[in-house]
PDB file of C-alpha atoms in Angstrom:
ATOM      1  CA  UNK A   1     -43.030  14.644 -60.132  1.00 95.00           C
ATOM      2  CA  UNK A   2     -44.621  18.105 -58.923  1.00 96.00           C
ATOM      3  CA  UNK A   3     -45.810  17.680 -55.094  1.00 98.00           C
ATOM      4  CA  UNK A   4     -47.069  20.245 -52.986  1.00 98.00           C
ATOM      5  CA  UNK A   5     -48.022  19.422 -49.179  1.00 98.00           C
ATOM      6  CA  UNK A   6     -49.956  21.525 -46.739  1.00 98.00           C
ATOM      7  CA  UNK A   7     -49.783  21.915 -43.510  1.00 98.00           C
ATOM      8  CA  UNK A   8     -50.928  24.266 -40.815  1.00 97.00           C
ATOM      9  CA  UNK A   9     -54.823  23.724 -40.765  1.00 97.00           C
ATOM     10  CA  UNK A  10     -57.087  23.329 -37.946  1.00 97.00           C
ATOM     11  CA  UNK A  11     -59.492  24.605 -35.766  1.00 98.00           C
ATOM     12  CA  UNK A  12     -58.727  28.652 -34.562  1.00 98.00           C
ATOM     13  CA  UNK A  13     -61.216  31.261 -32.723  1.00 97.00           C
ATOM     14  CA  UNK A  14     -62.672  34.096 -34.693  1.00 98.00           C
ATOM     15  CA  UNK A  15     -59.802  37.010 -34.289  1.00 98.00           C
ATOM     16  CA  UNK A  16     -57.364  34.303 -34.105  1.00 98.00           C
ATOM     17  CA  UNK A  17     -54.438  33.460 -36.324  1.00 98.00           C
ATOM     18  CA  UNK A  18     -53.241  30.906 -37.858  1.00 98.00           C
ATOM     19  CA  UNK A  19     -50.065  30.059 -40.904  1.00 98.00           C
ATOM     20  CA  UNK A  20     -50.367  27.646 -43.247  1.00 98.00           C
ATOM     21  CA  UNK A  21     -47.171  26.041 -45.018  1.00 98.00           C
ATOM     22  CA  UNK A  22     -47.049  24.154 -48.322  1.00 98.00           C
ATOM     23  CA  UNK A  23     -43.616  22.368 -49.040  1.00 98.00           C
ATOM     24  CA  UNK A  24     -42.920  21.988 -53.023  1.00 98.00           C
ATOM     25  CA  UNK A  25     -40.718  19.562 -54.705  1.00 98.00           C
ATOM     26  CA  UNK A  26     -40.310  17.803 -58.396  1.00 97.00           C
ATOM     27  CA  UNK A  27     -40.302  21.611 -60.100  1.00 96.00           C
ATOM     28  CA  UNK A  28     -37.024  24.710 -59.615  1.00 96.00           C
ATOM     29  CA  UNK A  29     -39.466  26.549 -56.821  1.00 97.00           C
ATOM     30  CA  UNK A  30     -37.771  29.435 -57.211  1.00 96.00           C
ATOM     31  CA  UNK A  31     -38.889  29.850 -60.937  1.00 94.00           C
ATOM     32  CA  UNK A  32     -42.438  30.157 -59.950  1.00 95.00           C
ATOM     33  CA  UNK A  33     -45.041  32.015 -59.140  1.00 96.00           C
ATOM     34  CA  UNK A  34     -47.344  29.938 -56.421  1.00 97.00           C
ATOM     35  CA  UNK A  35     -50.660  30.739 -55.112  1.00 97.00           C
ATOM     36  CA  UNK A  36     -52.949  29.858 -52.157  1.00 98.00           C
ATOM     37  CA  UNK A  37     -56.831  28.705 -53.265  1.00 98.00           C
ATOM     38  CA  UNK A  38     -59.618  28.143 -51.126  1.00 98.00           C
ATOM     39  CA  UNK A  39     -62.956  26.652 -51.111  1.00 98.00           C
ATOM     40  CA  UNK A  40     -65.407  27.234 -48.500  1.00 98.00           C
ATOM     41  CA  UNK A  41     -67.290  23.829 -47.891  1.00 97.00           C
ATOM     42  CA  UNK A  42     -69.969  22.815 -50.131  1.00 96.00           C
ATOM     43  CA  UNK A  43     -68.707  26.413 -52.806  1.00 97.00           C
ATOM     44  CA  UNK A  44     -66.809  26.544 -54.852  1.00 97.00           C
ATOM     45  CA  UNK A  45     -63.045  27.773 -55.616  1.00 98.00           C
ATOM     46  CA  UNK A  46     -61.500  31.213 -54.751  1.00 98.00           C
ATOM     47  CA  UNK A  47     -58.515  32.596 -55.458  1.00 97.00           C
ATOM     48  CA  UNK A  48     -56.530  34.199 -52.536  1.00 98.00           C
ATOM     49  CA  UNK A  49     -53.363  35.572 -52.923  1.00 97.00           C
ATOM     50  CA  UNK A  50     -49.992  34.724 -55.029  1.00 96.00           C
ATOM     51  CA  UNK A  51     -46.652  35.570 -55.201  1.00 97.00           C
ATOM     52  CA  UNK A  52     -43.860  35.931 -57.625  1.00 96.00           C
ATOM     53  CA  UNK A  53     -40.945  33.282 -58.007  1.00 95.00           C
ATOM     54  CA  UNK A  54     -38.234  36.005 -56.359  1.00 96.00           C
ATOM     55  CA  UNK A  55     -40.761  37.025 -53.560  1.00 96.00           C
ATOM     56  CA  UNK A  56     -40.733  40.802 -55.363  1.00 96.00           C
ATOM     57  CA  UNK A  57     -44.365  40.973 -55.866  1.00 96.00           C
ATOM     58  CA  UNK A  58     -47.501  39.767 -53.990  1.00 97.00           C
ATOM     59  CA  UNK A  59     -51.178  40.256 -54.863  1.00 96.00           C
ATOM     60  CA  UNK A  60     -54.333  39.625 -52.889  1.00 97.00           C
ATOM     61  CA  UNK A  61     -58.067  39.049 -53.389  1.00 96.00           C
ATOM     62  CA  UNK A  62     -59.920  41.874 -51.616  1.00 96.00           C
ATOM     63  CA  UNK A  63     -61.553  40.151 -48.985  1.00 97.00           C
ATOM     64  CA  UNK A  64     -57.849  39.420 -47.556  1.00 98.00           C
ATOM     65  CA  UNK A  65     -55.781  42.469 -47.977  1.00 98.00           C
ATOM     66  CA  UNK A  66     -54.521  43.858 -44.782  1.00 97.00           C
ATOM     67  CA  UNK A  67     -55.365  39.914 -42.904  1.00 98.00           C
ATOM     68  CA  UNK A  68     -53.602  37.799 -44.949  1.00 98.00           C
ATOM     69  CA  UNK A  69     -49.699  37.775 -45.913  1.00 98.00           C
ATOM     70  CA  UNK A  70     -47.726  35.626 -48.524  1.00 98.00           C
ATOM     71  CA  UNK A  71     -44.555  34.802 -48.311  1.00 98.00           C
ATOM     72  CA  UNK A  72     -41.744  32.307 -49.143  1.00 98.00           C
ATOM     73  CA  UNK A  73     -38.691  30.976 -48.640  1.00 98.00           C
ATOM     74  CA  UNK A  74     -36.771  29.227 -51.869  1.00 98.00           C
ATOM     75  CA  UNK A  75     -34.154  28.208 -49.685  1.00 98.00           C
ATOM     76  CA  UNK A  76     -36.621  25.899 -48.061  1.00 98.00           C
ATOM     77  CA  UNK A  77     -38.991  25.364 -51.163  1.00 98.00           C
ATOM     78  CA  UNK A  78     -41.788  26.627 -49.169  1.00 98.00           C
ATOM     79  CA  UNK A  79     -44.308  28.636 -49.186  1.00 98.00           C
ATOM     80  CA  UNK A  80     -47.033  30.176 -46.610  1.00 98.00           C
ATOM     81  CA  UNK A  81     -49.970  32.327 -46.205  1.00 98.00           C
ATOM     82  CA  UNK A  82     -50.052  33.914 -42.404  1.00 98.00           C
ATOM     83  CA  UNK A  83     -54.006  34.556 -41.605  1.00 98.00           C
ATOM     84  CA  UNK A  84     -54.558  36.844 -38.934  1.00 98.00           C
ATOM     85  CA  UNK A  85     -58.019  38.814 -37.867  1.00 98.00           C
ATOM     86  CA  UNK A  86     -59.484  35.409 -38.733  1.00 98.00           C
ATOM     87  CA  UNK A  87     -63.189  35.218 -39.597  1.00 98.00           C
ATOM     88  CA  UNK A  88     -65.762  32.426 -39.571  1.00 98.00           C
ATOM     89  CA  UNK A  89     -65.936  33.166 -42.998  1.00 97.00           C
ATOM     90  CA  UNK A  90     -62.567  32.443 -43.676  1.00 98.00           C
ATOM     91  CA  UNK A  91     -63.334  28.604 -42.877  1.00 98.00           C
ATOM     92  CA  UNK A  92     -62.562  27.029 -46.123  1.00 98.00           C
ATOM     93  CA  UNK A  93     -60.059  24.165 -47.623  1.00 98.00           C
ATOM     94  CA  UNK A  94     -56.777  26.198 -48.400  1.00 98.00           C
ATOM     95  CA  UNK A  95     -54.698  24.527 -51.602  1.00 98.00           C
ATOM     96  CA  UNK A  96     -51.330  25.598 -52.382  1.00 98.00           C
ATOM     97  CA  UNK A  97     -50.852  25.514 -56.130  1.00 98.00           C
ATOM     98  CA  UNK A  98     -48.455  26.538 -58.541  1.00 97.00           C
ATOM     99  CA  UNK A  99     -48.789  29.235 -60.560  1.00 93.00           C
ATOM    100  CA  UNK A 100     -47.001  30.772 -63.470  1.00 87.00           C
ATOM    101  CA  UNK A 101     -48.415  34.789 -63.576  1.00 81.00           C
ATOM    102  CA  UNK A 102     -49.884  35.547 -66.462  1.00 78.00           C
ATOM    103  CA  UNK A 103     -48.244  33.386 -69.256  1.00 79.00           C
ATOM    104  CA  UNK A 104     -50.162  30.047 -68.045  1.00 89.00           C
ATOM    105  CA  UNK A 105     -52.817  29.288 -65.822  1.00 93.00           C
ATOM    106  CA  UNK A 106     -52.118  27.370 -62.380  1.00 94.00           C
ATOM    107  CA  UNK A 107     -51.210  23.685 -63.158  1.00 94.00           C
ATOM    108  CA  UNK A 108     -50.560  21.979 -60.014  1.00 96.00           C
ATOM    109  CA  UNK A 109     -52.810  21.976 -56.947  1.00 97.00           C
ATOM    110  CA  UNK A 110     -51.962  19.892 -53.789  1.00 98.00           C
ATOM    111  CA  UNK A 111     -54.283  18.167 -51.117  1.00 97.00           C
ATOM    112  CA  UNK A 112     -55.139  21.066 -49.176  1.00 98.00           C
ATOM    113  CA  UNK A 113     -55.379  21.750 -45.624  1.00 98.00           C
ATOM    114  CA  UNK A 114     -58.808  22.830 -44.051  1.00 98.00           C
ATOM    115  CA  UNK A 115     -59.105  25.756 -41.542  1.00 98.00           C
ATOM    116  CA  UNK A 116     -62.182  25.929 -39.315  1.00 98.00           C
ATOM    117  CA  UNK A 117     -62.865  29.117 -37.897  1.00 98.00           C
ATOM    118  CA  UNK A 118     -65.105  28.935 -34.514  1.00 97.00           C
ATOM    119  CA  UNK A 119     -65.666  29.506 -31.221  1.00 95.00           C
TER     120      UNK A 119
ATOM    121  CA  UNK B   1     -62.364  43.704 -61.120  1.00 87.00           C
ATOM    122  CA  UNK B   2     -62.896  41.303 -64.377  1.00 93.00           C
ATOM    123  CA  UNK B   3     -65.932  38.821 -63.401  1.00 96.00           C
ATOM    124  CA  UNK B   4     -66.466  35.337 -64.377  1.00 97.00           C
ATOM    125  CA  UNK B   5     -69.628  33.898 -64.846  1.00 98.00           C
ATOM    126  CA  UNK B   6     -70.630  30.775 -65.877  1.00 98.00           C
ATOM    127  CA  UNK B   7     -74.005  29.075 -66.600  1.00 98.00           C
ATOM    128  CA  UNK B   8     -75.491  26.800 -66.574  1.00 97.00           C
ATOM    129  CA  UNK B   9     -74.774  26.041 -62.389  1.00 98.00           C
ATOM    130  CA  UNK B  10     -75.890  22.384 -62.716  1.00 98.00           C
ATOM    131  CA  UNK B  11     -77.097  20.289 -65.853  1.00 97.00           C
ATOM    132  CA  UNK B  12     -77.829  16.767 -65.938  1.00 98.00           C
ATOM    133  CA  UNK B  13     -77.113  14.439 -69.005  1.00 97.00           C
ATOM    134  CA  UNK B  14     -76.989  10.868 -70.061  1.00 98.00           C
ATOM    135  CA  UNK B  15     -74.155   9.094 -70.942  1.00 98.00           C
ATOM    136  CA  UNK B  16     -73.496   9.723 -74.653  1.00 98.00           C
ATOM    137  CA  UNK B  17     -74.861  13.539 -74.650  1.00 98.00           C
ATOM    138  CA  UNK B  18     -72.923  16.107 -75.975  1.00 98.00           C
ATOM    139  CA  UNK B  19     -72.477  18.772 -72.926  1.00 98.00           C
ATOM    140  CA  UNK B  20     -71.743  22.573 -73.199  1.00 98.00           C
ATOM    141  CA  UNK B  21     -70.992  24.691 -70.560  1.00 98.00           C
ATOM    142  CA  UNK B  22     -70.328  28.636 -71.234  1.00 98.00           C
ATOM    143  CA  UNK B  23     -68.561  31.144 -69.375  1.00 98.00           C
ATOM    144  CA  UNK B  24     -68.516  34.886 -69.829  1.00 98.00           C
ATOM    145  CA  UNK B  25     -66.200  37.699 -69.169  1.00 98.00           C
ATOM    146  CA  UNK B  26     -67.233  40.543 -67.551  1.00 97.00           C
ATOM    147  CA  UNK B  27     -64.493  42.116 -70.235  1.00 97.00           C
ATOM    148  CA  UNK B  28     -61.988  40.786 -72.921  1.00 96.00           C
ATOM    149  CA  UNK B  29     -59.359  38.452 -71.449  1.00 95.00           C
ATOM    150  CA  UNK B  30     -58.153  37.509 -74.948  1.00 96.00           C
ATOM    151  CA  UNK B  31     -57.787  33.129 -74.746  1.00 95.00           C
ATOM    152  CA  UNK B  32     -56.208  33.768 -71.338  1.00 96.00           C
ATOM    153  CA  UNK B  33     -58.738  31.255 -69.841  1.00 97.00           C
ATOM    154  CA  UNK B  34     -58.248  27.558 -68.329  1.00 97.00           C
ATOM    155  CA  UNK B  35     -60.511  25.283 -67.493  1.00 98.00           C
ATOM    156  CA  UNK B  36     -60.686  22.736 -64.646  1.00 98.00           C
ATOM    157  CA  UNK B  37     -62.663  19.494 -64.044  1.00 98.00           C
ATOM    158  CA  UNK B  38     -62.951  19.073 -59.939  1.00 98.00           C
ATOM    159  CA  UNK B  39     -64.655  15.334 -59.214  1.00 98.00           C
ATOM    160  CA  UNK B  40     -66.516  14.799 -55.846  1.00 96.00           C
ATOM    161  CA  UNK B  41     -63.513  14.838 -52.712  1.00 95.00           C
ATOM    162  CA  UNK B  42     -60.692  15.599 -55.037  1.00 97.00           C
ATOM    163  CA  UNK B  43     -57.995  18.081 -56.141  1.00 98.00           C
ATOM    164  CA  UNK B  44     -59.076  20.432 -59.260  1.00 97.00           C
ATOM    165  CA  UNK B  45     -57.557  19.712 -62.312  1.00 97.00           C
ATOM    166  CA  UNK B  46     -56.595  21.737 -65.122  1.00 97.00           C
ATOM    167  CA  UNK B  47     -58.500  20.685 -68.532  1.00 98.00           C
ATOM    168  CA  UNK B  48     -57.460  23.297 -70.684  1.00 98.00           C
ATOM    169  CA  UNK B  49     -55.608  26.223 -71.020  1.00 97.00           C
ATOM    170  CA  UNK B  50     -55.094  29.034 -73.770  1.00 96.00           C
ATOM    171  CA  UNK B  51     -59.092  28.665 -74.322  1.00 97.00           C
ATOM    172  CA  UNK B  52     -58.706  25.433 -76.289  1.00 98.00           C
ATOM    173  CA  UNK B  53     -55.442  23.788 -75.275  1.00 97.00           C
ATOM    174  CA  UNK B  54     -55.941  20.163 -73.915  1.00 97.00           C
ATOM    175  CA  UNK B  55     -53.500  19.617 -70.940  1.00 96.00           C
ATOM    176  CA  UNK B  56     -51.334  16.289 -71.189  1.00 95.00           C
ATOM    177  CA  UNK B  57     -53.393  13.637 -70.312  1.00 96.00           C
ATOM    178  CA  UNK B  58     -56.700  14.655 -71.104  1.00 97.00           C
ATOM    179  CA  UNK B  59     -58.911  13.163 -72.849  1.00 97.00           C
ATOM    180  CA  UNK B  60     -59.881  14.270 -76.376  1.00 97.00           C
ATOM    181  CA  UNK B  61     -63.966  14.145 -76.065  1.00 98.00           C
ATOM    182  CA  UNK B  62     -62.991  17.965 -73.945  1.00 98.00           C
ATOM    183  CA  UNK B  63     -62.575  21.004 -76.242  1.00 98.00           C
ATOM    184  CA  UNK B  64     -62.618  24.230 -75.376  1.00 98.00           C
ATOM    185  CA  UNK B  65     -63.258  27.264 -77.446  1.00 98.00           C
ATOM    186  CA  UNK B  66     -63.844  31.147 -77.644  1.00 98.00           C
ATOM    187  CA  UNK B  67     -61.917  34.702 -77.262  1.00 98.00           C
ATOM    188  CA  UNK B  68     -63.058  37.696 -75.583  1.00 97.00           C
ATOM    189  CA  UNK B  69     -65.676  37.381 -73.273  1.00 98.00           C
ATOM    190  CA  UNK B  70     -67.403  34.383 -74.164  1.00 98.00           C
ATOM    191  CA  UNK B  71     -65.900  30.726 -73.906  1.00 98.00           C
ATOM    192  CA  UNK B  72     -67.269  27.028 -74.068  1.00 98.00           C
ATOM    193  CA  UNK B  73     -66.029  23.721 -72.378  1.00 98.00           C
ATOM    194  CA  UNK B  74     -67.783  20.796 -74.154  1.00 98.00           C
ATOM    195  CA  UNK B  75     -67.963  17.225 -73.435  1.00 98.00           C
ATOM    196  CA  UNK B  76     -68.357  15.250 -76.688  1.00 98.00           C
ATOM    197  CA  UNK B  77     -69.750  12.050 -74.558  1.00 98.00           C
ATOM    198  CA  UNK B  78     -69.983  12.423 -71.129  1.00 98.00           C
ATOM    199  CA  UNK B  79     -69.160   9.419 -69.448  1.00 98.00           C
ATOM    200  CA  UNK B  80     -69.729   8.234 -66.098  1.00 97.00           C
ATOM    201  CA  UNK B  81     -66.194   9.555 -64.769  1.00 97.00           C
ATOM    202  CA  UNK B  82     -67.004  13.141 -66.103  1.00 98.00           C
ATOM    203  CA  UNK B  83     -69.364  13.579 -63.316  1.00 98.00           C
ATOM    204  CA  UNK B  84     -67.493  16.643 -61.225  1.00 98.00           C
ATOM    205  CA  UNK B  85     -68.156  20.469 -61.028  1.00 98.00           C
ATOM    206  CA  UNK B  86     -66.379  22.633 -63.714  1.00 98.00           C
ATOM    207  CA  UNK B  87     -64.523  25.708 -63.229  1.00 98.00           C
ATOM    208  CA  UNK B  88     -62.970  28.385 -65.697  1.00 98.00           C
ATOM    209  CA  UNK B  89     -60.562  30.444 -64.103  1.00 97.00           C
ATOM    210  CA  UNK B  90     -59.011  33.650 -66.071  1.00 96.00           C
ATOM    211  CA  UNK B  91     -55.180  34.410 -65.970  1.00 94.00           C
ATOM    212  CA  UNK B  92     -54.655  37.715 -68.259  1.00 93.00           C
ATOM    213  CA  UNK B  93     -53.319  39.453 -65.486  1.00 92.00           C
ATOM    214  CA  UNK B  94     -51.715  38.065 -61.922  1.00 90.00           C
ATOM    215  CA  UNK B  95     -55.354  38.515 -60.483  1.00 91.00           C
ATOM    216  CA  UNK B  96     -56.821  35.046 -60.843  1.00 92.00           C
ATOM    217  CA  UNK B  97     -60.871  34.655 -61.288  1.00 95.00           C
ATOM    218  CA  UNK B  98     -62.901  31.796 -60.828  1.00 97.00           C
ATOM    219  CA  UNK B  99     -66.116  31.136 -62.461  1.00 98.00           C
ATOM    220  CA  UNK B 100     -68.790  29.790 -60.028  1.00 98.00           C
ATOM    221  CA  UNK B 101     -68.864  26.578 -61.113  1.00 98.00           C
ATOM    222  CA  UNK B 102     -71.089  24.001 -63.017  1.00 98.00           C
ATOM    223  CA  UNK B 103     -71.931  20.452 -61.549  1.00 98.00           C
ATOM    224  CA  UNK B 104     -72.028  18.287 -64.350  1.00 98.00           C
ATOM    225  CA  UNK B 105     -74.697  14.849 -62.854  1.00 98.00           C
ATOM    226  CA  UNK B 106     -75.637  11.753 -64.888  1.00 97.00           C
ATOM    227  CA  UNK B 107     -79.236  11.478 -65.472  1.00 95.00           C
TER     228      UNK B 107
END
């Protein structure tokens, strides 16, 4: 069975940083590509970065670049998103999911963690 | 950047209606498009995938169709556990989309 578990969330001061981990398990980790998802409260869902099974490539939604970093370790079956310049807009519900680039769509989604940025 | 949109944003229907929802490409993605079904407090889940694939487990009054730009999700007979918001995400390239979302109520 496919689980994926965040951790990481809370509450963090605008500017602030803050890195979110999602352990996998059930699937070969390494095999995959996994992404991070958000959804601000009450909107609705936004993609935010992925990365490829081997680490080798990493993409980002604009709004990120040069804040946010994705990153993995298939030793550990992990994965993590390391948020830094943090803004209040950034306060959202961050899933880890797995992905599988562009030959099928995300499948697997786990409970999310939610990050609250304010002073 | 390819844009999703999808309309309507809410609809309301009885039990028994047949329910569309449509979502456009702001260019061709080919049938590189997935739909999920999020319910009120939960995880999303994935509907369909390939534009009219049903995912294991899914119940056969969804269908999805279309190439392109333009896709539909219909409900055959909504029920009372259909009631969620409805996203179409597009995955022809590693930069995933997301459609705004429609929030699908029982009248």
């Amino acid at each position: 069975e496919v689980q994926l578990v965040e951790s990481g969330g809370g509450l963090v001061q605008p500017g602030g940083s803050l890195r979110l981990s999602c352990a996998a398990s059930g699937f070969t980790f390494s095999s995959h590509w996994m992404s991070w998802v958000r959804q601000a409260p009450g909107k609705g869902l936004e993609w935010v970065a992925n990365i490829k099974g081997d680490g080798s490539e990493k993409y980002y939604v604009d709004s990120v670049k040069g804040r946010f970093t994705i990153s993995r370790d298939n030793a550990e079956n992990s994965l993590y998103l390391q948020m830094n310049s943090l803004r209040a807009e950034d306060t959202a519900v961050y899933y880890c999911a797995r992905d599988w680039g562009t030959s099928n769509p995300i499948d697997y989604w786990g409970q999310g963690t939610l990050v609250t940025v304010s002073s | 950047d390819i844009q999703m949109t999808q309309s309507p944003s809410s609809l309301s229907a009885s039990v028994g209606d047949r329910v569309t929802i449509t979502c456009r490409a702001s260019q061709g993605i080919s049938n590189y498009l997935a739909w999920y079904q999020q319910r009120p407090g939960k995880v999303p889940k994935l509907l369909i995938y390939a534009a009219s694939t049903l995912q294991s487990g899914v119940p056969s009054r969804f269908s999805g169709s279309g190439s392109g730009t333009d896709f539909t999700l219909t409900i055959s007979s909504l029920q009372p556990e259909d009631v969620a918001t409805y996203y179409c995400q597009k995955y022809n390239t590693v930069l995933r989309t997301f459609g705004q979302g429609t929030k699908v109520e029982i009248k």
